[in-house]
Amino acid sequence: MNYSERYLQTRARTESICYPLKTEDYVVQPIEDVSPPKWHLGHTTWFFETFILKPFLPGYNEYDVNYNYVFNSYYETIGSRVIRTDRGNLSRPSVEDIYNYRKHVDNAMLQLLQTSISEKIKELVLLGFNHEEQHQELLFTDIKYILGHNPLFPKYSEDAELGLKIPSGKNSMATIQEGIYEIGHKGDGFCFDNELGRHKYHLQGFHIAKDLVTNGEFLDFLNDGGYTSHQYWHAEGLNWVKTNNIQAPLYWHKIEGAWYHYTLGGLKPIPMDEALCHISFYEAAAYAAWKGMRLPTEFEWEVAASTFEWGHRWEWTNSAYLPYPGFMRAPGAVGEYNGKFMINQMVLRGASECTSPAHSRASYRNFFHPHLRWQFTGIRLAL
Amino acid sequence: MNYSERYLQTRARTESICYPLKTEDYVVQPIEDVSPPKWHLGHTTWFFETFILKPFLPGYNEYDVNYNYVFNSYYETIGSRVIRTDRGNLSRPSVEDIYNYRKHVDNAMLQLLQTSISEKIKELVLLGFNHEEQHQELLFTDIKYILGHNPLFPKYSEDAELGLKIPSGKNSMATIQEGIYEIGHKGDGFCFDNELGRHKYHLQGFHIAKDLVTNGEFLDFLNDGGYTSHQYWHAEGLNWVKTNNIQAPLYWHKIEGAWYHYTLGGLKPIPMDEALCHISFYEAAAYAAWKGMRLPTEFEWEVAASTFEWGHRWEWTNSAYLPYPGFMRAPGAVGEYNGKFMINQMVLRGASECTSPAHSRASYRNFFHPHLRWQFTGIRLAL
Amino acid sequence: MNYSERYLQTRARTESICYPLKTEDYVVQPIEDVSPPKWHLGHTTWFFETFILKPFLPGYNEYDVNYNYVFNSYYETIGSRVIRTDRGNLSRPSVEDIYNYRKHVDNAMLQLLQTSISEKIKELVLLGFNHEEQHQELLFTDIKYILGHNPLFPKYSEDAELGLKIPSGKNSMATIQEGIYEIGHKGDGFCFDNELGRHKYHLQGFHIAKDLVTNGEFLDFLNDGGYTSHQYWHAEGLNWVKTNNIQAPLYWHKIEGAWYHYTLGGLKPIPMDEALCHISFYEAAAYAAWKGMRLPTEFEWEVAASTFEWGHRWEWTNSAYLPYPGFMRAPGAVGEYNGKFMINQMVLRGASECTSPAHSRASYRNFFHPHLRWQFTGIRLAL
Amino acid sequence: MNYSERYLQTRARTESICYPLKTEDYVVQPIEDVSPPKWHLGHTTWFFETFILKPFLPGYNEYDVNYNYVFNSYYETIGSRVIRTDRGNLSRPSVEDIYNYRKHVDNAMLQLLQTSISEKIKELVLLGFNHEEQHQELLFTDIKYILGHNPLFPKYSEDAELGLKIPSGKNSMATIQEGIYEIGHKGDGFCFDNELGRHKYHLQGFHIAKDLVTNGEFLDFLNDGGYTSHQYWHAEGLNWVKTNNIQAPLYWHKIEGAWYHYTLGGLKPIPMDEALCHISFYEAAAYAAWKGMRLPTEFEWEVAASTFEWGHRWEWTNSAYLPYPGFMRAPGAVGEYNGKFMINQMVLRGASECTSPAHSRASYRNFFHPHLRWQFTGIRLAL
C-alpha cells in the first residue's frame, strides 16, 4: 500500500469510530486520563500539521495558529498547551470546526504525499500513522468511559464488544526452559523506539497460562473477600482500594443480586466464561497472589507469546516500563514520544479488541500507571 | 397577563438566551459554580415537572424517570442527584433530548394552566417563573464564563453587554438620617421567602455614593499596589489573593501594556469610565478600605435605594446572608429554596443587565460566597 | 491593682496552666486550629516584646531576632512568619528556651512598668494582658485537644472540668419586649475594639431560654436521627457532616453501648443532666431547628443577658461577625487584631469555665468559623 | 559475637544516636516520610516484643497493650495502627515512657537470649537486629530533616557529617564486558528476602564511573538552567519540579550570592569537590541526561561494584524495585517486610555514611519513591 492510500485509510478509520457519536459526546472529559473525542480528532491532525506540513510542505498555510495551543498533548518542545484536566472545558473549536481542520490538513498531506518524499518524511509519516492508530484505540476506551459513566448508560453500538469466550479445556500451562533469549523488535517493519535495541536476556525456566483469567474466576476472588484481604495486595494497591472504595472491576454493577457490566453495547449480564477485563495492575497482582501464582515479566511474555493465543486484552506484566539497553531519546519533539514516561508505569503486552491491526506484535510495549483500568486490560498467570 | 401567557414568555426567553450557542457550548462546566447551559434548560423544566405536574396534573406521564437524578440541583427531599462537579461530564441527555423534554413539559403545563388552578398551584407556578428567571441570569453568567475561558475567546453576540457609562459629575453622595426604617418586601407582588418579614430597623445616619465605582477608579487601586497591601484586606481575602494569584478583576487581561476585558461581545479594550464588574466581595471590601470608606449594609442600601439609580450591577453589601425576624423554612422540598444557604454568604443588592425584569426590586436579596466573581458584581461605597 | 502586679499575675497564671504538662505536650499541633502550648507561651511574650519593649524601652536588648519569625501569629505588618500548619513541626526553640525568653521579657517589662508610663503604653499593656488572657483560654482548649486525641487518653488533672448541672425546673423562657435597645460596650473598663460603637438597635419581641441545652437533650436529637435528617441542616452543615463523618459532639465516644466523653480529667461517662459542650454552629442550628426553635442573634443575647445565668459555655448566636456602626481598624499591627477576621465567622456570646475572669462581660464578642468545635461551646434556644 | 552481646550493642547504638537530642526533638514529624525519633525508639522495641517476646517467651508481661496501636508501622496482619501522618501529633507516650518500655523489653529479651533458643527465634532475632539498624539510619536522616527545616538551623553535633572528597584525578570509568553474571546474595550471612534468589543475568558491555558526582559538577547543571530544561527530565520529574518549585538539592540555600547547605554540623558553605547529596531520582536522571550519560541498572552496579569505592551515598539506579525470580512473600506479618512495596519505587545501591555497618554489602537493595531526597543519596554515571 502506498503512503497516500494508507493515509486515507487511517484517517477514515478514525472518523468511522466517531460515527455513532452525538455532538455532545465529543466534548466531555469525565476524568483526567480520558480525553474528549474531539480532542483526539484535533490532536492527531495537529501532529501531521506540526511535524510534517509546517516543516516540509513549502507554502503550507497553517489552519489556525491557536490550535497549536489547544491540541498539543505534552510536547514541551512545541510550546504551551491546554493542561490535560482542562480539555473537557473547551466547547470550541466545535466538532464541525475540527472536521474542517482535518479536511484542510488532509488536503495538504495528500498534496505532499503525491510528491517524492524523503526518507526523513517517510519516517515521520509512518510515525503519524502509528500515532493516529494509538489514538484510535484511545477513542474506543475513552468513548466507553464517557458513555459508561453516564447515568443513562447509552449504547455506542448494538453489536460492539463481543467478549472472548475462554475454551473449557483451559487452565493448561506452557513451559519455557531456562536459557538465553532475544528480546526486542526484529525485522524491518515499523516499531516504536522503545522496542528497539534487540538484546540477549537470560530467563529462568517458567510456566505460563495458555488462557486469560475469566470473569467467573475473578468473581471467586471477589466472593472470597479478595478486595479486603491485605496479604494479597501491594501496600499502594491496598491504599488505592480503600481510598477509592474499589469493590469490583471497572464497569461492574451489582443490581438486585446479579452482576452486570457496561459494554459498548449497553448494560448486560456478565458472561462468566469470558475473559476478564478492566482491572488495574493492583487487582491483577492481588488476584495472582490469591491463586498462589504471579504475573509474567514482559521478557517471559515475549518469549512465550508463540505458545498461546493473544490479542484480546492488554495483559499486565510485572515489569516496570524502563529503557532497553542502548535506548536514547531522539532529539527534538519527536523524542518526547516514549522515553520521558519511563518511570512509575508498568508494561502491558498483547493487544485488545480495540487495538488497530498494525499494533499487534509480540514486541509491542504498552504502559500505564498501575491504578488505571479504563483500557481493555486482563490477566495471564505465570509460575 | 394570565398564567399561560407568562409561562410561554418565560420559557421562550430562556431558549432565546441559548439561541446563539453551538451544541458544544451547552455541555461544558469549567468550574463547579458554573453549570452547563443544557443543565439549566433541563433543571428549570424538571422543577415544573416535579413540583407541579407530578403532584397536580392527573394522568401526567413522566418524561423519563432518570431525569430526576440528572436535573435535581440540591433538593435533598427529592432524592439523589448528580453531584455538582459532575454536571459537565454528562454528554447525555443530548441538547435535542432536552428540548424535547421541554416541549413535553410545556404541553402538559399549558394543559394544566388552562384549567382552573388552585391558589396552591398558582403559588408554585409563580415560584417556577421566578426560579426560571433566576436561571436566565445564570445562563448569561455561565455562558460568559464558558466562552470567556476558552483560549479562542469566541463571541456570544456582537452587540451584547453594553457597559454602563458613569456620568462625569459623579462621586456625589446621598445622605440618610438616623432613624427607624422598615426593611423587607412590601405589597402584594411576588417575592422570595427571604424578603418577607418586613420589620423595623434602626440605622445610624450615613452617606452613600450615587454612582458605582468605575474601571478606571479600580485600576488606580490596582496600580497603587492594592492587591499586595495587606492592610486593606480581610485575612481570608488576602489568602484568596495569594492562593489564586489574583492580580485583577475576572476577565481582565493585560496585553502588550494595555488592559482588555472579555465581554459577551468578545475581547475589547476596557472603557475606563464604565462601571467596574466581576469583582469578589474581598476585592470590593479592600477597594473601599483603600478609599477610606466602606461597603453599605443591606439595610442601608434598601433604605437609600430611592436616592440613586441602580440595576446595572449586583452590588456587594457588608451584610451576611441571614434570616429576617420570623423567617421559617417552608416544609418539604420548596422550603429548601433559601434558608439552608444562610451561612457564609454575603448579600448583594440591586440587579444587573442580565437580570430578568421581574427580579429588580429594592427588597431583593441575592447572595454569594465572598470569593465569587462570575456574576456581574460591582461596588457602591458608603461612609 | 497596679500594672506590675497585674502583669505578674497574668504571666503567672499562663504558666500555672501549663504546670501539669510534660515537655512533649508543649510541642504538638494535631490540627491547624490548635497551637502547641509552647507556641502560646512564646507568642504572648513576643507580643509584649514587639509592641511595647522594642518601641518604648530604651536600650532594650532583643532576646533573639529569629523569634520574631517563629512567634508572630498573623501580623502581616511585622513581617514573615511560620505558617500556622507548621507550628507543630518546630522542636526548637525548646520549652526551656521559651521559659528563659519569658523571664527575659518579664524582667524588662517590670523595669518599664516601674517607670511612669504614658497613656499610649498603658493602653498597649492593657491590650497585652487581655491578649494573654485570651491565649490562656486557648491553652485549655488546645491542651484538651492534644490530650483528648491521643489514643492513651491521658488526664490533664484529676479534678479539672467540673460540668454545669442544669437545674431540674428548667426549660423556662424569658420574654423580651419589642423596642429600641442599646448594643455595645458601656462604661470605662477595658474592651476590644469590636465591642465599641454603642448604638441603638431595634428588636422584635422574643423569648429566650433561661438554661442551656443538656447532653441528654442533645442525645435525643442524635437518637432521633438528627445527624442524617437533612431538613434541619444548612447545606454547608450537611456537607460538613458527610465529609467528616460526624456522628456526635466532639470528644463523645460510644463504648460497648454506653456514651463517654473525654474531659481534662480523663474519659468519663457523660452526665446527661449537664450542659452540652463542644458542638459546631452547624450542630447548634440543626438542633434548634429540630426543636422548632432557633438560635438567638447576638443583639437579642446581649439585651436578654441579665435574665439568665451565663458564663459556662460560649453560646453560638445566629449573627455573623461584622463591624458595629463606626468601626474602623486602628492603624498599624495592633489594628490587625479584630477587623480583618470579619468575614465567614459566627459570633459567640457568654464565656466558658476556661475563660479568664476579665473576659466575662455581656458585650464580649467571640467568633469562630461555623464548623469549629474545640472551644467549650453550647446552645441556648430562642423563639 | 553472641546474640546477647549483639542485642545490647544494637540497642545501645540506637540510643547513642539520640543522645544529642532535646526532648522536643523526639516528638515532631515535619513531613509524612519522616518519623519522630521517639517513634523509632518505640517501634523497634515493639518489633522485638510483638514478633519474639509475645509468641516465644513464656509468661512475658506485655508492657502496655495500647502501644501495639501506637508503634505498629504498617503490619496489617497485626491490626490497626496510628496512620503515618499522625505520628507527630502524639505527645504521649513520653520520651521517658518509651525509654522505660525499651528497658522492659531489653530485660525480657536478655532473659530469652540466655536460654537455648530455636533456629526460628534466631532468625527473627537476626531480623530484629537488621530492622533496628535500618531505623538507625532513618534516625539520622529524620533528625537531619527535623533540625534542618527549623528556622533556627540547630546543630545536631559539631563534628557530624564529614563530606566525601572526590579525588582530583577522577572522572575515570571502569569497563565491564558483555556476559552472563550472577546477581543476588551469596554466602551464609544475613540478608533480606529481596536479595535472595541468586540468578544469572545477561549484561551488555558498559562503562561505569569510578567516582560519584560532586557538588560542583551538579552546580554546573543548575547554572546551565538544568532545572528548567524539559528535555532532560521525565515528564513526572518535570511536573515534580514545577509543582514543588524545586531549584536546588535539598538543604541547599543561596545566601547573598553564595551557596550553603545544612549539615548535621549546622549551616556551612558547600564544598564543591565533595560528593553531591540529597537529590531525587528525577534530579539524578536529569543530570545524567544533561551529561549525555545515564544511571546504571542495579544489575550493572552489583556486577561492577568491585571496581570502585562505594559506601558514602546511596546511589540511584535506573532499576525499578521488583522481585527477583522465585521471590515469594513469607506468610504472616514478617512477610510484609519487603514484597508489598515492590511497585513504583526505584532501587538504590551502595550505603551512606549513616548506614549501620552490617548494611553495607554489594547485593543490598534499598528503595525509595523517585521524588524523595531526605536520604543521603548521590549519583554515579554509566554509559
mmCIF file of N, CA, C and O in Angstrom, chain A residues 194-245:
data_model
loop_
_atom_site.group_PDB
_atom_site.id
_atom_site.type_symbol
_atom_site.label_atom_id
_atom_site.label_comp_id
_atom_site.label_asym_id
_atom_site.label_seq_id
_atom_site.Cartn_x
_atom_site.Cartn_y
_atom_site.Cartn_z
ATOM 1 N N ASN A 194 10.841 2.448 21.742
ATOM 2 C CA ASN A 194 11.000 1.704 22.997
ATOM 3 C C ASN A 194 11.111 0.200 22.798
ATOM 4 O O ASN A 194 11.414 -0.531 23.738
ATOM 5 N N GLU A 195 10.870 -0.273 21.572
ATOM 6 C CA GLU A 195 11.000 -1.712 21.270
ATOM 7 C C GLU A 195 12.373 -2.043 20.704
ATOM 8 O O GLU A 195 12.711 -3.222 20.536
ATOM 9 N N LEU A 196 13.119 -1.019 20.338
ATOM 10 C CA LEU A 196 14.404 -1.232 19.659
ATOM 11 C C LEU A 196 15.498 -1.626 20.646
ATOM 12 O O LEU A 196 15.324 -1.528 21.851
ATOM 13 N N GLY A 197 16.620 -2.041 20.079
ATOM 14 C CA GLY A 197 17.732 -2.482 20.926
ATOM 15 C C GLY A 197 17.548 -3.943 21.276
ATOM 16 O O GLY A 197 17.574 -4.326 22.442
ATOM 17 N N ARG A 198 17.305 -4.743 20.245
ATOM 18 C CA ARG A 198 17.127 -6.178 20.491
ATOM 19 C C ARG A 198 18.365 -6.702 21.217
ATOM 20 O O ARG A 198 19.494 -6.433 20.835
ATOM 21 N N HIS A 199 18.134 -7.447 22.287
ATOM 22 C CA HIS A 199 19.264 -7.817 23.144
ATOM 23 C C HIS A 199 19.004 -9.166 23.801
ATOM 24 O O HIS A 199 17.868 -9.623 23.916
ATOM 25 N N LYS A 200 20.091 -9.748 24.253
ATOM 26 C CA LYS A 200 20.005 -11.057 24.918
ATOM 27 C C LYS A 200 19.460 -10.889 26.335
ATOM 28 O O LYS A 200 19.763 -9.914 27.022
ATOM 29 N N TYR A 201 18.683 -11.881 26.768
ATOM 30 C CA TYR A 201 18.115 -11.837 28.112
ATOM 31 C C TYR A 201 18.096 -13.267 28.652
ATOM 32 O O TYR A 201 17.597 -14.176 27.993
ATOM 33 N N HIS A 202 18.622 -13.414 29.845
ATOM 34 C CA HIS A 202 18.621 -14.750 30.452
ATOM 35 C C HIS A 202 17.349 -14.955 31.274
ATOM 36 O O HIS A 202 17.005 -14.131 32.121
ATOM 37 N N LEU A 203 16.650 -16.019 30.993
ATOM 38 C CA LEU A 203 15.427 -16.343 31.749
ATOM 39 C C LEU A 203 15.581 -17.648 32.501
ATOM 40 O O LEU A 203 16.113 -18.626 31.953
ATOM 41 N N GLN A 204 15.093 -17.668 33.723
ATOM 42 C CA GLN A 204 14.885 -18.938 34.430
ATOM 43 C C GLN A 204 13.744 -19.680 33.731
ATOM 44 O O GLN A 204 12.904 -19.053 33.068
ATOM 45 N N GLY A 205 13.666 -20.976 33.925
ATOM 46 C CA GLY A 205 12.512 -21.702 33.399
ATOM 47 C C GLY A 205 11.230 -21.249 34.086
ATOM 48 O O GLY A 205 11.255 -20.864 35.252
ATOM 49 N N PHE A 206 10.102 -21.281 33.360
ATOM 50 C CA PHE A 206 8.831 -20.865 33.968
ATOM 51 C C PHE A 206 7.649 -21.476 33.224
ATOM 52 O O PHE A 206 7.805 -22.002 32.116
ATOM 53 N N HIS A 207 6.497 -21.406 33.868
ATOM 54 C CA HIS A 207 5.240 -21.838 33.258
ATOM 55 C C HIS A 207 4.357 -20.617 33.049
ATOM 56 O O HIS A 207 4.359 -19.703 33.871
ATOM 57 N N ILE A 208 3.583 -20.649 31.982
ATOM 58 C CA ILE A 208 2.696 -19.516 31.714
ATOM 59 C C ILE A 208 1.363 -20.039 31.183
ATOM 60 O O ILE A 208 1.327 -21.007 30.407
ATOM 61 N N ALA A 209 0.272 -19.413 31.649
ATOM 62 C CA ALA A 209 -1.068 -19.919 31.316
ATOM 63 C C ALA A 209 -1.366 -19.714 29.833
ATOM 64 O O ALA A 209 -1.033 -18.681 29.260
ATOM 65 N N LYS A 210 -2.015 -20.687 29.238
ATOM 66 C CA LYS A 210 -2.383 -20.561 27.836
ATOM 67 C C LYS A 210 -3.617 -19.675 27.658
ATOM 68 O O LYS A 210 -3.866 -19.177 26.565
ATOM 69 N N ASP A 211 -4.393 -19.540 28.725
ATOM 70 C CA ASP A 211 -5.628 -18.740 28.609
ATOM 71 C C ASP A 211 -5.654 -17.593 29.622
ATOM 72 O O ASP A 211 -4.974 -17.636 30.654
ATOM 73 N N LEU A 212 -6.475 -16.625 29.319
ATOM 74 C CA LEU A 212 -6.668 -15.490 30.222
ATOM 75 C C LEU A 212 -7.610 -15.876 31.356
ATOM 76 O O LEU A 212 -8.407 -16.809 31.231
ATOM 77 N N VAL A 213 -7.545 -15.141 32.428
ATOM 78 C CA VAL A 213 -8.460 -15.334 33.551
ATOM 79 C C VAL A 213 -9.864 -14.892 33.119
ATOM 80 O O VAL A 213 -10.015 -13.895 32.408
ATOM 81 N N THR A 214 -10.881 -15.638 33.545
ATOM 82 C CA THR A 214 -12.262 -15.319 33.161
ATOM 83 C C THR A 214 -12.942 -14.444 34.226
ATOM 84 O O THR A 214 -12.489 -14.348 35.373
ATOM 85 N N ASN A 215 -14.081 -13.864 33.833
ATOM 86 C CA ASN A 215 -14.914 -13.118 34.779
ATOM 87 C C ASN A 215 -15.310 -13.986 35.969
ATOM 88 O O ASN A 215 -15.287 -13.544 37.119
ATOM 89 N N GLY A 216 -15.659 -15.227 35.681
ATOM 90 C CA GLY A 216 -16.101 -16.123 36.743
ATOM 91 C C GLY A 216 -14.988 -16.415 37.737
ATOM 92 O O GLY A 216 -15.212 -16.455 38.949
ATOM 93 N N GLU A 217 -13.782 -16.627 37.220
ATOM 94 C CA GLU A 217 -12.659 -16.875 38.125
ATOM 95 C C GLU A 217 -12.391 -15.664 39.015
ATOM 96 O O GLU A 217 -12.112 -15.802 40.210
ATOM 97 N N PHE A 218 -12.488 -14.475 38.432
ATOM 98 C CA PHE A 218 -12.240 -13.283 39.237
ATOM 99 C C PHE A 218 -13.354 -13.084 40.260
ATOM 100 O O PHE A 218 -13.123 -12.609 41.380
ATOM 101 N N LEU A 219 -14.570 -13.456 39.890
ATOM 102 C CA LEU A 219 -15.676 -13.354 40.846
ATOM 103 C C LEU A 219 -15.435 -14.238 42.071
ATOM 104 O O LEU A 219 -15.815 -13.884 43.192
ATOM 105 N N ASP A 220 -14.784 -15.396 41.856
ATOM 106 C CA ASP A 220 -14.433 -16.245 43.006
ATOM 107 C C ASP A 220 -13.532 -15.494 43.980
ATOM 108 O O ASP A 220 -13.684 -15.586 45.203
ATOM 109 N N PHE A 221 -12.558 -14.777 43.410
ATOM 110 C CA PHE A 221 -11.647 -13.953 44.232
ATOM 111 C C PHE A 221 -12.442 -12.901 45.007
ATOM 112 O O PHE A 221 -12.279 -12.726 46.219
ATOM 113 N N LEU A 222 -13.315 -12.234 44.285
ATOM 114 C CA LEU A 222 -14.140 -11.199 44.902
ATOM 115 C C LEU A 222 -15.004 -11.791 46.024
ATOM 116 O O LEU A 222 -15.056 -11.250 47.135
ATOM 117 N N ASN A 223 -15.649 -12.894 45.731
ATOM 118 C CA ASN A 223 -16.544 -13.502 46.718
ATOM 119 C C ASN A 223 -15.781 -14.088 47.905
ATOM 120 O O ASN A 223 -16.332 -14.262 48.990
ATOM 121 N N ASP A 224 -14.503 -14.389 47.697
ATOM 122 C CA ASP A 224 -13.672 -14.907 48.781
ATOM 123 C C ASP A 224 -13.114 -13.758 49.644
ATOM 124 O O ASP A 224 -12.243 -13.977 50.480
ATOM 125 N N GLY A 225 -13.586 -12.550 49.435
ATOM 126 C CA GLY A 225 -13.090 -11.411 50.212
ATOM 127 C C GLY A 225 -11.758 -10.884 49.729
ATOM 128 O O GLY A 225 -11.009 -10.263 50.481
ATOM 129 N N GLY A 226 -11.444 -11.139 48.476
ATOM 130 C CA GLY A 226 -10.134 -10.757 47.939
ATOM 131 C C GLY A 226 -9.823 -9.278 48.091
ATOM 132 O O GLY A 226 -8.681 -8.904 48.379
ATOM 133 N N TYR A 227 -10.832 -8.436 47.919
ATOM 134 C CA TYR A 227 -10.565 -6.992 47.965
ATOM 135 C C TYR A 227 -10.234 -6.491 49.368
ATOM 136 O O TYR A 227 -9.737 -5.381 49.528
ATOM 137 N N THR A 228 -10.543 -7.284 50.392
ATOM 138 C CA THR A 228 -10.251 -6.834 51.754
ATOM 139 C C THR A 228 -9.198 -7.703 52.443
ATOM 140 O O THR A 228 -8.988 -7.587 53.644
ATOM 141 N N SER A 229 -8.547 -8.573 51.682
ATOM 142 C CA SER A 229 -7.515 -9.446 52.259
ATOM 143 C C SER A 229 -6.145 -8.846 51.969
ATOM 144 O O SER A 229 -5.594 -9.021 50.890
ATOM 145 N N HIS A 230 -5.595 -8.116 52.955
ATOM 146 C CA HIS A 230 -4.394 -7.310 52.702
ATOM 147 C C HIS A 230 -3.223 -8.142 52.219
ATOM 148 O O HIS A 230 -2.354 -7.647 51.522
ATOM 149 N N GLN A 231 -3.178 -9.424 52.584
ATOM 150 C CA GLN A 231 -1.964 -10.175 52.285
ATOM 151 C C GLN A 231 -1.732 -10.378 50.790
ATOM 152 O O GLN A 231 -0.629 -10.712 50.376
ATOM 153 N N TYR A 232 -2.748 -10.171 49.968
ATOM 154 C CA TYR A 232 -2.559 -10.366 48.527
ATOM 155 C C TYR A 232 -2.126 -9.085 47.817
ATOM 156 O O TYR A 232 -1.802 -9.119 46.640
ATOM 157 N N TRP A 233 -2.134 -7.977 48.508
ATOM 158 C CA TRP A 233 -2.010 -6.679 47.839
ATOM 159 C C TRP A 233 -0.668 -6.012 48.075
ATOM 160 O O TRP A 233 -0.065 -6.143 49.139
ATOM 161 N N HIS A 234 -0.237 -5.240 47.087
ATOM 162 C CA HIS A 234 0.809 -4.268 47.335
ATOM 163 C C HIS A 234 0.263 -3.221 48.312
ATOM 164 O O HIS A 234 -0.941 -2.932 48.313
ATOM 165 N N ALA A 235 1.150 -2.633 49.110
ATOM 166 C CA ALA A 235 0.692 -1.620 50.066
ATOM 167 C C ALA A 235 -0.019 -0.470 49.337
ATOM 168 O O ALA A 235 -1.070 0.004 49.764
ATOM 169 N N GLU A 236 0.531 -0.035 48.207
ATOM 170 C CA GLU A 236 -0.110 1.043 47.459
ATOM 171 C C GLU A 236 -1.440 0.595 46.851
ATOM 172 O O GLU A 236 -2.358 1.397 46.692
ATOM 173 N N GLY A 237 -1.509 -0.672 46.494
ATOM 174 C CA GLY A 237 -2.745 -1.196 45.942
ATOM 175 C C GLY A 237 -3.851 -1.196 46.986
ATOM 176 O O GLY A 237 -4.986 -0.803 46.719
ATOM 177 N N LEU A 238 -3.497 -1.612 48.186
ATOM 178 C CA LEU A 238 -4.486 -1.649 49.263
ATOM 179 C C LEU A 238 -4.966 -0.235 49.587
ATOM 180 O O LEU A 238 -6.159 -0.001 49.816
ATOM 181 N N ASN A 239 -4.046 0.674 49.579
ATOM 182 C CA ASN A 239 -4.399 2.070 49.808
ATOM 183 C C ASN A 239 -5.334 2.590 48.707
ATOM 184 O O ASN A 239 -6.316 3.292 48.974
ATOM 185 N N TRP A 240 -5.044 2.205 47.470
ATOM 186 C CA TRP A 240 -5.899 2.582 46.337
ATOM 187 C C TRP A 240 -7.301 1.995 46.513
ATOM 188 O O TRP A 240 -8.308 2.682 46.298
ATOM 189 N N VAL A 241 -7.388 0.740 46.928
ATOM 190 C CA VAL A 241 -8.693 0.094 47.151
ATOM 191 C C VAL A 241 -9.487 0.847 48.206
ATOM 192 O O VAL A 241 -10.669 1.154 48.020
ATOM 193 N N LYS A 242 -8.816 1.193 49.307
ATOM 194 C CA LYS A 242 -9.526 1.849 50.408
ATOM 195 C C LYS A 242 -9.924 3.277 50.042
ATOM 196 O O LYS A 242 -11.043 3.701 50.306
ATOM 197 N N THR A 243 -8.993 4.011 49.469
ATOM 198 C CA THR A 243 -9.260 5.416 49.158
ATOM 199 C C THR A 243 -10.389 5.552 48.150
ATOM 200 O O THR A 243 -11.205 6.463 48.232
ATOM 201 N N ASN A 244 -10.440 4.661 47.177
ATOM 202 C CA ASN A 244 -11.429 4.771 46.114
ATOM 203 C C ASN A 244 -12.611 3.827 46.302
ATOM 204 O O ASN A 244 -13.451 3.720 45.421
ATOM 205 N N ASN A 245 -12.623 3.145 47.431
ATOM 206 C CA ASN A 245 -13.715 2.217 47.736
ATOM 207 C C ASN A 245 -13.965 1.241 46.578
ATOM 208 O O ASN A 245 -15.094 1.057 46.122
#
